[in-house]
C-alpha cells in the first residue's frame, strides 16, 4: 500500500515552453503532498507544500508564478514549470503523507531537461 | 530551523564489511526519522522509519538507531554487498508530523566486489 505514481519519468522540452508533472496517490487519499527538487549530487530541497483544495505554500526563494502547483483532488497534485529555462533542468520528486500511516511515500521522480 | 548532517559524504568499502552511516540533526523535537536509499537517477526507497519514541528499527541486514536527545541516528549495514551501492539519505520530520521531511545531503556508498 501507499503507492505514489509520478509522470513523466523523463522529459525534454525547449526553452520557453511549459511542462506539467503529475503526482498521484494510487491507493490512498493524500491531503498533503510535497514537491522537492534535486540538483546533481545534492540533496532534496523542498519547493512547496501542496494542500488539497487550497493554495500551495512555497519555500523561500521558489517562484510561485514559475512553478505552479495544483492539488484539485485528494489523489492528484501537479507541478507545472512555466516558461522553462535551462537552469530549471533538474530532478523533481513528489512525496505524500498517508494519514494514519507514519512515514512518507515518494514518487519515482521526473528528470527535466530544458534545451 | 532544522538542519540534518550526514557523515561521511562518501564511503567505499570491500564486500562483506560491516559499516555505519551517521546522521545528526539540530532540533531534537522530531516526530520521526526516516532512512532512504536512492540509486542514481532514481526516486527514493524507504528503508527504515523510527518514531521519536523508539530507539531502533531493524530490517534484514539494516539496523537504524535513534538517540533523540543527542540528535543522532546511525544506519548499520551488515555484511555489505555490491548491490548496496547507492546514496543513503537521512530525513527528519519536526513537530506534529504533517510537515515536510528535511533531508541530509546523503552518503554515497560504494561496495567493491
Tab-separated table of C-alpha atoms in Angstrom:
chain	number	residue	atom	x	y	z
A	1	UNK	CA	0.000	0.000	0.000
A	2	UNK	CA	0.876	3.708	-0.022
A	3	UNK	CA	1.983	3.924	-3.644
A	4	UNK	CA	2.695	7.260	-5.316
A	5	UNK	CA	2.917	7.398	-9.096
A	6	UNK	CA	4.774	10.244	-10.790
A	7	UNK	CA	4.713	11.017	-14.510
A	8	UNK	CA	6.521	11.567	-16.721
A	9	UNK	CA	9.738	9.984	-15.539
A	10	UNK	CA	11.766	11.907	-18.073
A	11	UNK	CA	11.007	14.928	-20.243
A	12	UNK	CA	12.982	17.120	-22.590
A	13	UNK	CA	11.491	20.445	-23.590
A	14	UNK	CA	12.506	23.594	-25.390
A	15	UNK	CA	13.214	26.844	-23.603
A	16	UNK	CA	10.094	28.918	-23.152
A	17	UNK	CA	7.663	26.026	-23.092
A	18	UNK	CA	5.764	24.688	-20.088
A	19	UNK	CA	5.932	21.220	-18.623
A	20	UNK	CA	3.412	19.552	-16.334
A	21	UNK	CA	4.417	16.841	-13.872
A	22	UNK	CA	1.765	14.687	-12.208
A	23	UNK	CA	1.869	13.023	-8.823
A	24	UNK	CA	-0.878	10.547	-7.959
A	25	UNK	CA	-1.550	8.601	-4.812
A	26	UNK	CA	-2.824	5.286	-6.121
A	27	UNK	CA	-4.254	3.542	-3.095
A	28	UNK	CA	-4.844	6.283	-0.557
A	29	UNK	CA	-6.044	9.837	-0.241
A	30	UNK	CA	-3.315	12.405	0.205
A	31	UNK	CA	-4.450	15.714	1.609
A	32	UNK	CA	-0.872	16.913	1.651
A	33	UNK	CA	1.850	16.423	-0.910
A	34	UNK	CA	5.315	17.880	-1.084
A	35	UNK	CA	7.387	18.809	-4.111
A	36	UNK	CA	11.163	18.593	-3.975
A	37	UNK	CA	13.929	19.466	-6.370
A	38	UNK	CA	17.298	17.785	-6.520
A	39	UNK	CA	20.390	19.032	-8.320
A	40	UNK	CA	23.106	16.551	-9.323
A	41	UNK	CA	24.879	15.066	-6.315
A	42	UNK	CA	22.895	17.289	-3.987
A	43	UNK	CA	20.176	16.551	-1.503
A	44	UNK	CA	16.468	17.135	-1.913
A	45	UNK	CA	15.316	20.686	-1.389
A	46	UNK	CA	11.689	21.333	-0.555
A	47	UNK	CA	9.999	23.577	-3.098
A	48	UNK	CA	6.428	23.707	-1.830
A	49	UNK	CA	3.723	22.042	0.187
A	50	UNK	CA	0.595	21.184	-1.757
A	51	UNK	CA	-2.691	21.029	0.134
A	52	UNK	CA	-5.854	19.666	-1.412
A	53	UNK	CA	-8.353	22.408	-2.133
A	54	UNK	CA	-6.129	25.302	-1.152
A	55	UNK	CA	-3.147	27.247	-2.401
A	56	UNK	CA	0.265	25.726	-2.147
A	57	UNK	CA	2.789	27.010	0.349
A	58	UNK	CA	6.094	27.835	-1.308
A	59	UNK	CA	9.516	27.838	0.281
A	60	UNK	CA	11.553	30.984	0.330
A	61	UNK	CA	13.236	31.602	-2.999
A	62	UNK	CA	10.841	29.468	-5.045
A	63	UNK	CA	8.916	31.475	-7.644
A	64	UNK	CA	5.255	30.555	-7.308
A	65	UNK	CA	4.413	32.033	-10.701
A	66	UNK	CA	7.026	29.875	-12.331
A	67	UNK	CA	6.299	26.647	-10.504
A	68	UNK	CA	2.521	26.315	-10.500
A	69	UNK	CA	1.104	23.717	-8.147
A	70	UNK	CA	-2.444	22.447	-8.288
A	71	UNK	CA	-3.916	19.943	-5.838
A	72	UNK	CA	-7.506	19.754	-7.025
A	73	UNK	CA	-8.288	16.278	-5.746
A	74	UNK	CA	-7.269	14.023	-2.887
A	75	UNK	CA	-5.235	11.825	-5.212
A	76	UNK	CA	-3.581	14.230	-7.631
A	77	UNK	CA	-1.139	17.089	-7.387
A	78	UNK	CA	0.507	18.668	-10.401
A	79	UNK	CA	3.590	20.818	-10.783
A	80	UNK	CA	3.813	22.952	-13.922
A	81	UNK	CA	7.132	24.531	-14.795
A	82	UNK	CA	6.201	27.570	-16.851
A	83	UNK	CA	8.406	29.236	-19.435
A	84	UNK	CA	11.136	26.741	-18.722
A	85	UNK	CA	14.788	27.729	-18.935
A	86	UNK	CA	17.902	25.529	-18.984
A	87	UNK	CA	18.556	26.381	-15.329
A	88	UNK	CA	15.247	24.675	-14.481
A	89	UNK	CA	16.760	21.382	-15.586
A	90	UNK	CA	16.711	19.183	-12.527
A	91	UNK	CA	15.217	16.125	-10.870
A	92	UNK	CA	11.768	16.824	-9.442
A	93	UNK	CA	10.166	14.433	-6.979
A	94	UNK	CA	6.910	14.419	-5.092
A	95	UNK	CA	6.006	12.933	-1.750
A	96	UNK	CA	2.741	12.223	0.004
A	97	UNK	CA	1.646	11.504	3.534
A	98	UNK	CA	-0.851	8.766	4.098
A	99	UNK	CA	-2.984	9.681	7.088
A	100	UNK	CA	-2.756	7.110	9.828
A	101	UNK	CA	0.390	5.617	8.334
A	102	UNK	CA	3.549	7.261	9.553
A	103	UNK	CA	6.238	7.882	7.035
A	104	UNK	CA	6.308	9.429	3.629
A	105	UNK	CA	5.980	7.821	0.234
A	106	UNK	CA	7.828	9.202	-2.754
A	107	UNK	CA	7.156	9.173	-6.440
A	108	UNK	CA	9.854	7.867	-8.753
A	109	UNK	CA	10.851	11.352	-9.823
A	110	UNK	CA	10.937	13.312	-13.077
A	111	UNK	CA	14.143	14.221	-14.861
A	112	UNK	CA	13.526	17.535	-16.640
A	113	UNK	CA	15.963	18.727	-19.279
A	114	UNK	CA	15.371	22.106	-20.863
A	115	UNK	CA	17.250	22.692	-24.121
B	1	UNK	CA	15.449	25.781	11.564
B	2	UNK	CA	16.120	22.057	11.420
B	3	UNK	CA	19.381	21.047	9.806
B	4	UNK	CA	20.432	17.493	9.032
B	5	UNK	CA	24.051	16.493	8.542
B	6	UNK	CA	25.335	13.178	7.246
B	7	UNK	CA	28.848	11.881	7.674
B	8	UNK	CA	30.725	10.702	5.716
B	9	UNK	CA	29.730	12.230	2.398
B	10	UNK	CA	31.155	9.230	0.574
B	11	UNK	CA	32.345	5.808	1.598
B	12	UNK	CA	33.983	2.961	-0.254
B	13	UNK	CA	34.268	-0.466	1.366
B	14	UNK	CA	35.122	-4.005	0.295
B	15	UNK	CA	32.305	-6.505	0.019
B	16	UNK	CA	31.406	-8.235	3.268
B	17	UNK	CA	32.372	-5.387	5.544
B	18	UNK	CA	30.022	-4.034	8.185
B	19	UNK	CA	29.575	-0.273	8.074
B	20	UNK	CA	27.918	2.614	9.869
B	21	UNK	CA	26.450	5.749	8.375
B	22	UNK	CA	25.898	8.728	10.620
B	23	UNK	CA	23.174	11.336	10.725
B	24	UNK	CA	22.778	14.266	13.098
B	25	UNK	CA	20.036	16.861	13.434
B	26	UNK	CA	19.970	20.188	15.233
B	27	UNK	CA	16.417	20.249	16.601
B	28	UNK	CA	15.687	17.257	18.825
B	29	UNK	CA	11.922	17.857	18.718
B	30	UNK	CA	11.443	15.412	15.896
B	31	UNK	CA	8.315	13.446	15.082
B	32	UNK	CA	10.162	10.681	13.309
B	33	UNK	CA	13.307	9.930	11.326
B	34	UNK	CA	13.495	8.020	8.098
B	35	UNK	CA	16.370	6.464	6.167
B	36	UNK	CA	16.095	6.253	2.390
B	37	UNK	CA	18.083	4.737	-0.397
B	38	UNK	CA	18.470	6.482	-3.752
B	39	UNK	CA	20.007	4.875	-6.810
B	40	UNK	CA	21.464	7.194	-9.488
B	41	UNK	CA	18.731	8.994	-11.401
B	42	UNK	CA	16.016	7.240	-9.445
B	43	UNK	CA	13.482	8.063	-6.771
B	44	UNK	CA	13.679	7.257	-3.099
B	45	UNK	CA	13.125	3.921	-1.441
B	46	UNK	CA	12.228	3.997	2.222
B	47	UNK	CA	14.447	1.703	4.267
B	48	UNK	CA	13.566	2.296	7.897
B	49	UNK	CA	11.298	4.611	9.848
B	50	UNK	CA	11.940	5.332	13.510
B	51	UNK	CA	9.311	7.083	15.589
B	52	UNK	CA	10.515	9.646	18.112
B	53	UNK	CA	9.611	7.259	20.955
B	54	UNK	CA	11.656	4.400	19.512
B	55	UNK	CA	15.353	3.734	19.788
B	56	UNK	CA	15.929	1.434	16.857
B	57	UNK	CA	14.430	-0.407	13.919
B	58	UNK	CA	15.710	-3.408	12.032
B	59	UNK	CA	15.073	-4.751	8.573
B	60	UNK	CA	17.194	-7.609	7.309
B	61	UNK	CA	20.824	-6.517	7.280
B	62	UNK	CA	19.903	-2.966	8.183
B	63	UNK	CA	19.619	-1.530	11.661
B	64	UNK	CA	18.862	2.091	12.421
B	65	UNK	CA	19.228	3.622	15.847
B	66	UNK	CA	17.949	6.902	17.202
B	67	UNK	CA	19.245	8.974	20.095
B	68	UNK	CA	16.790	11.808	20.064
B	69	UNK	CA	18.267	13.730	22.982
B	70	UNK	CA	21.674	13.953	21.355
B	71	UNK	CA	20.248	14.498	17.885
B	72	UNK	CA	21.867	11.455	16.307
B	73	UNK	CA	20.940	8.443	14.253
B	74	UNK	CA	23.039	5.695	12.746
B	75	UNK	CA	22.357	3.245	9.959
B	76	UNK	CA	24.232	-0.003	10.346
B	77	UNK	CA	24.645	-2.232	7.302
B	78	UNK	CA	25.868	-5.730	7.976
B	79	UNK	CA	27.815	-7.853	5.512
B	80	UNK	CA	27.729	-5.257	2.758
B	81	UNK	CA	27.147	-6.330	-0.852
B	82	UNK	CA	27.819	-4.601	-4.186
B	83	UNK	CA	24.054	-4.208	-4.561
B	84	UNK	CA	24.080	-1.955	-1.518
B	85	UNK	CA	25.936	0.686	-3.541
B	86	UNK	CA	23.714	3.775	-3.578
B	87	UNK	CA	23.216	7.092	-1.840
B	88	UNK	CA	21.691	6.831	1.617
B	89	UNK	CA	19.628	9.758	2.821
B	90	UNK	CA	18.565	10.564	6.349
B	91	UNK	CA	15.489	12.743	6.822
B	92	UNK	CA	13.538	14.009	9.796
B	93	UNK	CA	10.080	15.343	10.428
B	94	UNK	CA	9.843	18.005	13.081
B	95	UNK	CA	6.741	18.925	15.014
B	96	UNK	CA	3.382	17.247	14.647
B	97	UNK	CA	4.128	15.002	11.729
B	98	UNK	CA	2.268	16.729	8.933
B	99	UNK	CA	5.274	18.765	7.935
B	100	UNK	CA	7.792	18.048	5.174
B	101	UNK	CA	10.876	15.959	5.559
B	102	UNK	CA	14.183	17.741	5.989
B	103	UNK	CA	16.959	15.835	4.281
B	104	UNK	CA	20.650	15.482	4.830
B	105	UNK	CA	22.970	15.602	1.824
B	106	UNK	CA	23.401	11.856	1.880
B	107	UNK	CA	26.244	9.380	1.992
B	108	UNK	CA	27.338	7.850	-1.305
B	109	UNK	CA	28.248	4.255	-0.635
B	110	UNK	CA	30.305	2.075	-2.949
B	111	UNK	CA	30.732	-1.585	-2.086
B	112	UNK	CA	33.580	-3.109	-4.059
B	113	UNK	CA	33.371	-6.770	-5.060
